Amino acid sequence: MPNARTARLSRRGLLAAGGALGLGAVLTACGDDDAKDGGADTKGSAKSGPWSFKDDRGTTVKLDEAPKNIVAFTGVAAALYDYGIEVKGVFGPTTTKDGKADVQAGDMDVSKVTVLGNVWDQFNVEKYAALAPDVLISTMFDDAGTLWYVPEASKDKIAKLAPSVGISAFDRQLTAPLQRMWELAESLGADMTDAKVTEAKKRFEAASERLRKAAKAKPEIKVLVGSASPELFYVSGTNLSIDLEYFKALGVNFVEPTEEAKKATGGWFESLSWENVDKHKADVIMMDDRSSAIQPANITEATWKQLPAVKAGQVIARSTEPILSYDKCVAPVEALAEAIEKAKKVS
């Protein structure tokens, strides 16, 4: 992820670090991190009367009515879309170079939203003001309350135009931010009793149980989490990323970067030259699916192609910045469960 996460990391390094997620009723086998969350305050109805929401910075936003002109980070907008809440504007990876929806846009029709910025450090403040925003919503990847993809240079101007809500995707299990996004969507008027919504939650819980069983049945299978750039290969640690913390709690056996290497990156990852990409032994490799990373099919390095997991075809995608709806979090959990179930010991 980019340098908004923490001043200690370079933009490229942060882009490679990765991830976040959270859910509500967590399986008892997983353990949850509720103590780290802000808690919702949804006084009044989203349909009429005053609206308020306490975010993960401890800030309570209060409005005379539920916000209608919502501007959000692309991944947040995609999650709210799954709950029936549509936004007016977005910022963050929204469209690819060929004009198609970025992976982080989920099922949104990107042609129907105003894109204020499609890449890191890009945010059109004039367009933002023209939308007459009621609220800005983003995720956070540090404990300082930094709003993801809100540029440092223009954050004060942006803050003056509308209040903001921050949902933490930092140093907790996936289930926590999932629950927070659920609470936010509900406060905005989403029907959380809708069959599509409740079924998605059940599917997520079933997928989580499947992953727990797969990890328990094959504890010897080692999973490495990577991200590729032209110059370096990044190995992610599990201690700060919401998806990896959750998977680890379910019993997945992850390869961890060295402590010395993690210290240099604030605990997120280890940087390896392509010559040293075989430093860590793994049976399954999860690779960053974001458009900022080189995808496995496009990696030409010979050292990559010689990795046992690559030769065995045991490479899967990782939703490094998960869209925080139950519907979008099912597939990543199922994919990892299936990969472990089918994996051969090659390390």
mmCIF file of C-alpha atoms in Angstrom:
data_model
loop_
_atom_site.group_PDB
_atom_site.id
_atom_site.type_symbol
_atom_site.label_atom_id
_atom_site.label_comp_id
_atom_site.label_asym_id
_atom_site.label_seq_id
_atom_site.Cartn_x
_atom_site.Cartn_y
_atom_site.Cartn_z
ATOM 1 C CA MET A 1 0.000 0.000 0.000
ATOM 2 C CA PRO A 2 1.149 3.580 -0.646
ATOM 3 C CA ASN A 3 2.858 5.847 1.814
ATOM 4 C CA ALA A 4 -0.348 7.035 3.460
ATOM 5 C CA ARG A 5 -0.109 4.061 5.758
ATOM 6 C CA THR A 6 2.970 5.252 7.572
ATOM 7 C CA ALA A 7 5.696 7.782 7.023
ATOM 8 C CA ARG A 8 8.313 5.124 7.634
ATOM 9 C CA LEU A 9 7.568 3.255 4.405
ATOM 10 C CA SER A 10 8.219 4.160 0.796
ATOM 11 C CA ARG A 11 5.310 4.406 -1.592
ATOM 12 C CA ARG A 12 6.414 1.357 -3.558
ATOM 13 C CA GLY A 13 6.966 -0.652 -0.399
ATOM 14 C CA LEU A 14 3.563 0.260 0.920
ATOM 15 C CA LEU A 15 1.961 -0.646 -2.380
ATOM 16 C CA ALA A 16 3.443 -4.085 -1.887
ATOM 17 C CA ALA A 17 2.569 -4.560 1.766
ATOM 18 C CA GLY A 18 -1.126 -5.250 1.564
ATOM 19 C CA GLY A 19 -4.445 -5.935 2.920
ATOM 20 C CA ALA A 20 -7.355 -5.548 5.224
ATOM 21 C CA LEU A 21 -10.755 -7.041 6.222
ATOM 22 C CA GLY A 22 -13.203 -7.517 9.064
ATOM 23 C CA LEU A 23 -16.471 -9.369 9.963
ATOM 24 C CA GLY A 24 -19.139 -9.517 12.638
ATOM 25 C CA ALA A 25 -20.066 -12.764 14.327
ATOM 26 C CA VAL A 26 -16.692 -14.438 14.156
ATOM 27 C CA LEU A 27 -16.330 -18.171 14.448
ATOM 28 C CA THR A 28 -15.392 -19.156 17.955
ATOM 29 C CA ALA A 29 -12.275 -20.849 16.649
ATOM 30 C CA CYS A 30 -10.916 -17.556 15.302
ATOM 31 C CA GLY A 31 -10.913 -15.022 18.086
ATOM 32 C CA ASP A 32 -11.809 -11.369 17.444
ATOM 33 C CA ASP A 33 -10.278 -7.984 18.153
ATOM 34 C CA ASP A 34 -13.317 -5.976 19.227
ATOM 35 C CA ALA A 35 -11.297 -4.004 21.759
ATOM 36 C CA LYS A 36 -9.565 -2.223 18.891
ATOM 37 C CA ASP A 37 -12.785 -1.023 17.216
ATOM 38 C CA GLY A 38 -14.680 2.211 17.680
ATOM 39 C CA GLY A 39 -18.245 0.960 17.857
ATOM 40 C CA ALA A 40 -21.233 2.284 15.959
ATOM 41 C CA ASP A 41 -23.480 5.075 17.119
ATOM 42 C CA THR A 42 -26.487 5.131 14.852
ATOM 43 C CA LYS A 43 -28.932 7.370 16.675
ATOM 44 C CA GLY A 44 -31.962 8.139 14.563
ATOM 45 C CA SER A 45 -33.071 6.522 11.343
ATOM 46 C CA ALA A 46 -31.218 6.646 8.065
ATOM 47 C CA LYS A 47 -34.545 7.425 6.359
ATOM 48 C CA SER A 48 -35.529 10.385 8.511
ATOM 49 C CA GLY A 49 -34.207 12.371 11.433
ATOM 50 C CA PRO A 50 -30.645 12.980 12.627
ATOM 51 C CA TRP A 51 -27.774 10.671 11.736
ATOM 52 C CA SER A 52 -24.563 9.970 13.598
ATOM 53 C CA PHE A 53 -21.761 7.449 13.353
ATOM 54 C CA LYS A 54 -18.743 6.900 15.580
ATOM 55 C CA ASP A 55 -15.781 5.835 13.458
ATOM 56 C CA ASP A 56 -12.604 3.945 14.335
ATOM 57 C CA ARG A 57 -10.751 7.145 15.244
ATOM 58 C CA GLY A 58 -13.300 7.699 17.984
ATOM 59 C CA THR A 59 -14.768 10.602 16.000
ATOM 60 C CA THR A 60 -18.560 10.908 15.902
ATOM 61 C CA VAL A 61 -19.992 12.511 12.786
ATOM 62 C CA LYS A 62 -23.411 14.083 13.321
ATOM 63 C CA LEU A 63 -25.717 15.291 10.539
ATOM 64 C CA ASP A 64 -29.337 16.463 10.428
ATOM 65 C CA GLU A 65 -30.117 13.455 8.225
ATOM 66 C CA ALA A 66 -28.366 10.461 6.736
ATOM 67 C CA PRO A 67 -25.806 11.546 4.126
ATOM 68 C CA LYS A 68 -26.930 11.289 0.510
ATOM 69 C CA ASN A 69 -23.954 12.786 -1.288
ATOM 70 C CA ILE A 70 -21.315 10.270 -0.249
ATOM 71 C CA VAL A 71 -17.725 10.290 -1.502
ATOM 72 C CA ALA A 72 -15.588 7.284 -0.644
ATOM 73 C CA PHE A 73 -12.363 5.432 -1.306
ATOM 74 C CA THR A 74 -13.074 3.021 -4.163
ATOM 75 C CA GLY A 75 -12.928 -0.140 -2.042
ATOM 76 C CA VAL A 76 -15.274 1.354 0.543
ATOM 77 C CA ALA A 77 -17.687 2.436 -2.191
ATOM 78 C CA ALA A 78 -17.618 -1.105 -3.595
ATOM 79 C CA ALA A 79 -18.464 -2.572 -0.187
ATOM 80 C CA LEU A 80 -21.329 -0.129 0.364
ATOM 81 C CA TYR A 81 -22.603 -0.924 -3.147
ATOM 82 C CA ASP A 82 -22.960 -4.564 -2.147
ATOM 83 C CA TYR A 83 -25.252 -3.402 0.662
ATOM 84 C CA GLY A 84 -27.358 -1.235 -1.639
ATOM 85 C CA ILE A 85 -25.727 2.117 -0.830
ATOM 86 C CA GLU A 86 -24.436 4.062 -3.853
ATOM 87 C CA VAL A 87 -21.940 6.920 -3.703
ATOM 88 C CA LYS A 88 -21.566 10.032 -5.854
ATOM 89 C CA GLY A 89 -17.786 10.139 -6.062
ATOM 90 C CA VAL A 90 -14.782 7.885 -5.524
ATOM 91 C CA PHE A 91 -11.017 8.187 -5.152
ATOM 92 C CA GLY A 92 -8.457 5.424 -5.456
ATOM 93 C CA PRO A 93 -7.917 2.684 -8.077
ATOM 94 C CA THR A 94 -11.212 2.706 -10.010
ATOM 95 C CA THR A 95 -10.457 2.084 -13.689
ATOM 96 C CA THR A 96 -7.655 0.284 -15.487
ATOM 97 C CA LYS A 97 -5.723 1.689 -18.447
ATOM 98 C CA ASP A 98 -8.249 0.164 -20.845
ATOM 99 C CA GLY A 99 -11.138 1.851 -19.048
ATOM 100 C CA LYS A 100 -12.469 -1.258 -17.333
ATOM 101 C CA ALA A 101 -13.303 -1.468 -13.635
ATOM 102 C CA ASP A 102 -10.292 -1.991 -11.390
ATOM 103 C CA VAL A 103 -10.384 -5.059 -9.133
ATOM 104 C CA GLN A 104 -10.952 -2.754 -6.167
ATOM 105 C CA ALA A 105 -14.154 -1.363 -7.713
ATOM 106 C CA GLY A 106 -16.009 -4.638 -7.248
ATOM 107 C CA ASP A 107 -19.433 -4.685 -8.922
ATOM 108 C CA MET A 108 -19.843 -0.917 -9.141
ATOM 109 C CA ASP A 109 -20.702 0.639 -12.498
ATOM 110 C CA VAL A 110 -17.672 2.916 -12.620
ATOM 111 C CA SER A 111 -19.246 4.968 -15.410
ATOM 112 C CA LYS A 112 -21.858 6.251 -12.960
ATOM 113 C CA VAL A 113 -19.514 7.699 -10.339
ATOM 114 C CA THR A 114 -17.310 10.787 -10.433
ATOM 115 C CA VAL A 115 -13.687 9.687 -10.180
ATOM 116 C CA LEU A 116 -11.723 12.267 -8.216
ATOM 117 C CA GLY A 117 -8.424 10.437 -8.497
ATOM 118 C CA ASN A 118 -7.451 7.079 -9.924
ATOM 119 C CA VAL A 119 -3.886 6.796 -8.648
ATOM 120 C CA TRP A 120 -1.913 7.538 -5.494
ATOM 121 C CA ASP A 121 -1.691 11.220 -4.516
ATOM 122 C CA GLN A 122 -4.389 12.230 -7.014
ATOM 123 C CA PHE A 123 -7.546 13.902 -5.681
ATOM 124 C CA ASN A 124 -9.402 16.653 -7.559
ATOM 125 C CA VAL A 125 -10.508 18.990 -4.772
ATOM 126 C CA GLU A 126 -12.526 21.204 -7.140
ATOM 127 C CA LYS A 127 -14.558 18.248 -8.418
ATOM 128 C CA TYR A 128 -15.010 17.112 -4.840
ATOM 129 C CA ALA A 129 -16.425 20.477 -3.802
ATOM 130 C CA ALA A 130 -18.769 20.482 -6.813
ATOM 131 C CA LEU A 131 -20.349 17.254 -5.562
ATOM 132 C CA ALA A 132 -21.464 19.083 -2.393
ATOM 133 C CA PRO A 133 -20.376 16.093 -0.287
ATOM 134 C CA ASP A 134 -22.160 15.273 2.952
ATOM 135 C CA VAL A 135 -19.434 12.896 4.105
ATOM 136 C CA LEU A 136 -16.138 11.351 2.968
ATOM 137 C CA ILE A 137 -15.443 7.727 3.920
ATOM 138 C CA SER A 138 -12.172 5.827 3.697
ATOM 139 C CA THR A 139 -10.235 3.010 5.298
ATOM 140 C CA MET A 140 -7.163 3.473 7.496
ATOM 141 C CA PHE A 141 -3.929 1.439 7.498
ATOM 142 C CA ASP A 142 -2.199 2.893 10.518
ATOM 143 C CA ASP A 143 -3.086 3.722 14.121
ATOM 144 C CA ALA A 144 -2.733 7.473 13.513
ATOM 145 C CA GLY A 145 -6.077 7.843 11.746
ATOM 146 C CA THR A 146 -4.636 8.523 8.282
ATOM 147 C CA LEU A 147 -7.406 8.301 5.691
ATOM 148 C CA TRP A 148 -6.351 6.009 2.865
ATOM 149 C CA TYR A 149 -5.704 7.729 -0.492
ATOM 150 C CA VAL A 150 -6.456 11.214 0.861
ATOM 151 C CA PRO A 151 -3.333 13.160 -0.202
ATOM 152 C CA GLU A 152 -1.241 14.663 2.551
ATOM 153 C CA ALA A 153 -0.810 17.899 0.601
ATOM 154 C CA SER A 154 -4.531 18.597 0.239
ATOM 155 C CA LYS A 155 -6.011 16.817 3.262
ATOM 156 C CA ASP A 156 -6.760 20.062 5.121
ATOM 157 C CA LYS A 157 -8.667 21.551 2.161
ATOM 158 C CA ILE A 158 -10.584 18.310 1.770
ATOM 159 C CA ALA A 159 -11.422 18.168 5.481
ATOM 160 C CA LYS A 160 -13.031 21.629 5.363
ATOM 161 C CA LEU A 161 -15.568 20.569 2.733
ATOM 162 C CA ALA A 162 -17.252 17.700 4.617
ATOM 163 C CA PRO A 163 -16.815 15.544 7.733
ATOM 164 C CA SER A 164 -15.056 12.207 7.323
ATOM 165 C CA VAL A 165 -15.498 8.652 8.557
ATOM 166 C CA GLY A 166 -12.549 6.261 8.912
ATOM 167 C CA ILE A 167 -12.853 2.463 9.078
ATOM 168 C CA SER A 168 -9.710 0.777 10.384
ATOM 169 C CA ALA A 169 -8.163 -2.004 8.346
ATOM 170 C CA PHE A 170 -5.019 -2.138 10.451
ATOM 171 C CA ASP A 171 -3.692 -4.730 12.904
ATOM 172 C CA ARG A 172 -6.907 -6.678 13.500
ATOM 173 C CA GLN A 173 -8.666 -9.667 12.027
ATOM 174 C CA LEU A 174 -10.763 -9.382 8.887
ATOM 175 C CA THR A 175 -13.944 -9.954 10.820
ATOM 176 C CA ALA A 176 -13.615 -6.657 12.701
ATOM 177 C CA PRO A 177 -13.622 -4.264 9.699
ATOM 178 C CA LEU A 178 -16.320 -6.380 8.039
ATOM 179 C CA GLN A 179 -18.539 -5.792 11.032
ATOM 180 C CA ARG A 180 -17.764 -2.078 11.044
ATOM 181 C CA MET A 181 -18.674 -1.736 7.364
ATOM 182 C CA TRP A 182 -21.889 -3.640 8.072
ATOM 183 C CA GLU A 183 -22.728 -1.175 10.855
ATOM 184 C CA LEU A 184 -21.913 1.801 8.641
ATOM 185 C CA ALA A 185 -24.056 0.510 5.765
ATOM 186 C CA GLU A 186 -26.933 -0.170 8.147
ATOM 187 C CA SER A 187 -26.708 3.368 9.534
ATOM 188 C CA LEU A 188 -26.874 4.720 5.984
ATOM 189 C CA GLY A 189 -30.157 2.909 5.358
ATOM 190 C CA ALA A 190 -29.075 -0.475 3.974
ATOM 191 C CA ASP A 191 -31.501 -3.365 4.485
ATOM 192 C CA MET A 192 -29.358 -5.853 6.378
ATOM 193 C CA THR A 193 -32.207 -8.391 6.425
ATOM 194 C CA ASP A 194 -32.146 -8.664 2.632
ATOM 195 C CA ALA A 195 -31.662 -12.281 1.545
ATOM 196 C CA LYS A 196 -28.615 -11.438 -0.577
ATOM 197 C CA VAL A 197 -26.917 -9.832 2.421
ATOM 198 C CA THR A 198 -27.721 -12.532 4.967
ATOM 199 C CA GLU A 199 -26.810 -15.337 2.559
ATOM 200 C CA ALA A 200 -23.437 -13.720 1.827
ATOM 201 C CA LYS A 201 -22.674 -13.664 5.538
ATOM 202 C CA LYS A 202 -23.576 -17.346 5.848
ATOM 203 C CA ARG A 203 -21.357 -18.195 2.865
ATOM 204 C CA PHE A 204 -18.457 -16.306 4.426
ATOM 205 C CA GLU A 205 -18.843 -18.176 7.691
ATOM 206 C CA ALA A 206 -19.039 -21.507 5.831
ATOM 207 C CA ALA A 207 -15.922 -20.643 3.824
ATOM 208 C CA SER A 208 -14.091 -19.726 7.035
ATOM 209 C CA GLU A 209 -14.988 -23.063 8.592
ATOM 210 C CA ARG A 210 -13.792 -24.824 5.439
ATOM 211 C CA LEU A 211 -10.455 -23.018 5.655
ATOM 212 C CA ARG A 212 -10.103 -23.870 9.343
ATOM 213 C CA LYS A 213 -10.654 -27.564 8.573
ATOM 214 C CA ALA A 214 -8.243 -27.512 5.607
ATOM 215 C CA ALA A 215 -5.498 -25.882 7.682
ATOM 216 C CA LYS A 216 -6.006 -28.372 10.493
ATOM 217 C CA ALA A 217 -5.933 -31.334 8.100
ATOM 218 C CA LYS A 218 -2.726 -30.209 6.363
ATOM 219 C CA PRO A 219 -0.647 -28.202 8.856
ATOM 220 C CA GLU A 220 2.512 -29.028 6.935
ATOM 221 C CA ILE A 221 1.478 -26.845 3.966
ATOM 222 C CA LYS A 222 3.399 -23.567 4.124
ATOM 223 C CA VAL A 223 1.842 -20.486 2.503
ATOM 224 C CA LEU A 224 3.906 -17.504 1.330
ATOM 225 C CA VAL A 225 2.284 -14.139 0.593
ATOM 226 C CA GLY A 226 4.003 -12.129 -2.130
ATOM 227 C CA SER A 227 3.796 -9.068 -4.334
ATOM 228 C CA ALA A 228 5.834 -8.373 -7.454
ATOM 229 C CA SER A 229 7.401 -5.195 -8.818
ATOM 230 C CA PRO A 230 9.950 -4.883 -11.642
ATOM 231 C CA GLU A 231 12.852 -4.541 -9.216
ATOM 232 C CA LEU A 232 11.776 -6.447 -6.107
ATOM 233 C CA PHE A 233 9.691 -9.280 -4.719
ATOM 234 C CA TYR A 234 7.940 -8.524 -1.440
ATOM 235 C CA VAL A 235 7.126 -11.152 1.184
ATOM 236 C CA SER A 236 4.313 -9.984 3.450
ATOM 237 C CA GLY A 237 4.195 -10.664 7.159
ATOM 238 C CA THR A 238 0.926 -11.564 8.847
ATOM 239 C CA ASN A 239 0.881 -9.380 11.947
ATOM 240 C CA LEU A 240 -0.714 -6.195 10.562
ATOM 241 C CA SER A 241 -2.846 -7.241 7.581
ATOM 242 C CA ILE A 242 -6.484 -7.986 8.370
ATOM 243 C CA ASP A 243 -6.895 -10.908 5.972
ATOM 244 C CA LEU A 244 -3.656 -12.621 6.980
ATOM 245 C CA GLU A 245 -4.297 -12.155 10.702
ATOM 246 C CA TYR A 246 -7.686 -13.794 10.203
ATOM 247 C CA PHE A 247 -6.325 -16.685 8.132
ATOM 248 C CA LYS A 248 -3.568 -17.241 10.676
ATOM 249 C CA ALA A 249 -6.172 -17.386 13.457
ATOM 250 C CA LEU A 250 -7.918 -20.098 11.444
ATOM 251 C CA GLY A 251 -4.704 -22.135 11.534
ATOM 252 C CA VAL A 252 -2.993 -21.394 8.216
ATOM 253 C CA ASN A 253 0.777 -22.008 8.360
ATOM 254 C CA PHE A 254 2.351 -18.862 6.877
ATOM 255 C CA VAL A 255 5.941 -18.158 5.906
ATOM 256 C CA GLU A 256 7.067 -15.097 7.865
ATOM 257 C CA PRO A 257 9.731 -12.554 6.853
ATOM 258 C CA THR A 258 12.700 -12.252 9.169
ATOM 259 C CA GLU A 259 12.212 -9.950 12.141
ATOM 260 C CA GLU A 260 15.170 -7.840 11.035
ATOM 261 C CA ALA A 261 13.625 -7.341 7.605
ATOM 262 C CA LYS A 262 10.218 -6.440 9.028
ATOM 263 C CA LYS A 263 11.726 -3.838 11.347
ATOM 264 C CA ALA A 264 12.984 -1.966 8.303
ATOM 265 C CA THR A 265 9.435 -1.727 6.908
ATOM 266 C CA GLY A 266 7.450 -1.020 10.041
ATOM 267 C CA GLY A 267 6.573 -4.705 10.395
ATOM 268 C CA TRP A 268 4.823 -5.139 7.062
ATOM 269 C CA PHE A 269 7.095 -7.086 4.714
ATOM 270 C CA GLU A 270 10.537 -8.137 3.503
ATOM 271 C CA SER A 271 12.027 -6.931 0.219
ATOM 272 C CA LEU A 272 13.940 -9.481 -1.862
ATOM 273 C CA SER A 273 15.855 -9.135 -5.093
ATOM 274 C CA TRP A 274 14.624 -11.460 -7.814
ATOM 275 C CA GLU A 275 17.899 -13.369 -7.488
ATOM 276 C CA ASN A 276 16.935 -14.200 -3.902
ATOM 277 C CA VAL A 277 13.249 -14.906 -4.452
ATOM 278 C CA ASP A 278 13.816 -18.514 -3.353
ATOM 279 C CA LYS A 279 14.952 -17.483 0.149
ATOM 280 C CA HIS A 280 11.783 -18.774 1.813
ATOM 281 C CA LYS A 281 10.405 -22.256 1.147
ATOM 282 C CA ALA A 282 6.682 -22.503 0.425
ATOM 283 C CA ASP A 283 4.086 -24.919 -0.896
ATOM 284 C CA VAL A 284 1.433 -22.349 -1.838
ATOM 285 C CA ILE A 285 2.009 -18.742 -2.907
ATOM 286 C CA MET A 286 -0.640 -16.016 -2.627
ATOM 287 C CA MET A 287 0.052 -13.076 -4.963
ATOM 288 C CA ASP A 288 -1.156 -9.475 -4.712
ATOM 289 C CA ASP A 289 -4.073 -8.992 -7.146
ATOM 290 C CA ARG A 290 -3.959 -5.179 -7.248
ATOM 291 C CA SER A 291 -3.283 -3.386 -10.532
ATOM 292 C CA SER A 292 -0.194 -1.807 -8.943
ATOM 293 C CA ALA A 293 1.491 -5.223 -8.764
ATOM 294 C CA ILE A 294 2.822 -7.437 -11.546
ATOM 295 C CA GLN A 295 0.531 -10.434 -11.890
ATOM 296 C CA PRO A 296 1.981 -13.987 -11.868
ATOM 297 C CA ALA A 297 1.287 -14.621 -15.554
ATOM 298 C CA ASN A 298 3.418 -11.588 -16.423
ATOM 299 C CA ILE A 299 6.433 -12.403 -14.240
ATOM 300 C CA THR A 300 9.315 -13.295 -16.552
ATOM 301 C CA GLU A 301 12.068 -13.811 -13.975
ATOM 302 C CA ALA A 302 13.626 -17.278 -14.302
ATOM 303 C CA THR A 303 14.085 -17.550 -10.535
ATOM 304 C CA TRP A 304 10.320 -17.160 -10.090
ATOM 305 C CA LYS A 305 9.529 -19.834 -12.641
ATOM 306 C CA GLN A 306 11.821 -22.274 -10.827
ATOM 307 C CA LEU A 307 10.070 -21.977 -7.477
ATOM 308 C CA PRO A 308 8.577 -25.365 -6.509
ATOM 309 C CA ALA A 309 5.141 -23.870 -5.808
ATOM 310 C CA VAL A 310 5.136 -22.115 -9.183
ATOM 311 C CA LYS A 311 6.209 -25.250 -11.039
ATOM 312 C CA ALA A 312 3.483 -27.191 -9.230
ATOM 313 C CA GLY A 313 0.829 -24.645 -10.213
ATOM 314 C CA GLN A 314 0.147 -23.807 -6.569
ATOM 315 C CA VAL A 315 -0.150 -20.029 -6.948
ATOM 316 C CA ILE A 316 -3.368 -18.161 -6.187
ATOM 317 C CA ALA A 317 -4.458 -14.525 -6.087
ATOM 318 C CA ARG A 318 -4.683 -12.573 -2.867
ATOM 319 C CA SER A 319 -7.177 -9.753 -2.320
ATOM 320 C CA THR A 320 -4.578 -7.553 -0.675
ATOM 321 C CA GLU A 321 -7.084 -4.783 0.003
ATOM 322 C CA PRO A 322 -10.278 -6.801 0.446
ATOM 323 C CA ILE A 323 -13.601 -5.171 -0.348
ATOM 324 C CA LEU A 324 -15.226 -5.139 3.072
ATOM 325 C CA SER A 325 -18.518 -6.830 2.324
ATOM 326 C CA TYR A 326 -19.283 -10.438 3.151
ATOM 327 C CA ASP A 327 -20.080 -11.125 -0.492
ATOM 328 C CA LYS A 328 -16.638 -10.066 -1.706
ATOM 329 C CA CYS A 329 -14.770 -11.798 1.115
ATOM 330 C CA VAL A 330 -16.142 -15.257 0.379
ATOM 331 C CA ALA A 331 -14.020 -15.965 -2.715
ATOM 332 C CA PRO A 332 -10.595 -15.230 -1.146
ATOM 333 C CA VAL A 333 -11.344 -17.503 1.812
ATOM 334 C CA GLU A 334 -12.643 -20.290 -0.421
ATOM 335 C CA ALA A 335 -9.664 -19.966 -2.774
ATOM 336 C CA LEU A 336 -7.156 -20.388 0.041
ATOM 337 C CA ALA A 337 -9.094 -23.304 1.510
ATOM 338 C CA GLU A 338 -9.162 -25.050 -1.871
ATOM 339 C CA ALA A 339 -5.475 -24.361 -2.480
ATOM 340 C CA ILE A 340 -4.498 -25.947 0.839
ATOM 341 C CA GLU A 341 -6.850 -28.890 0.288
ATOM 342 C CA LYS A 342 -5.271 -29.643 -3.103
ATOM 343 C CA ALA A 343 -1.691 -28.660 -2.316
ATOM 344 C CA LYS A 344 1.171 -31.089 -2.565
ATOM 345 C CA LYS A 345 4.131 -30.723 -0.223
ATOM 346 C CA VAL A 346 6.838 -29.290 -2.496
ATOM 347 C CA SER A 347 9.021 -27.268 -0.098
#
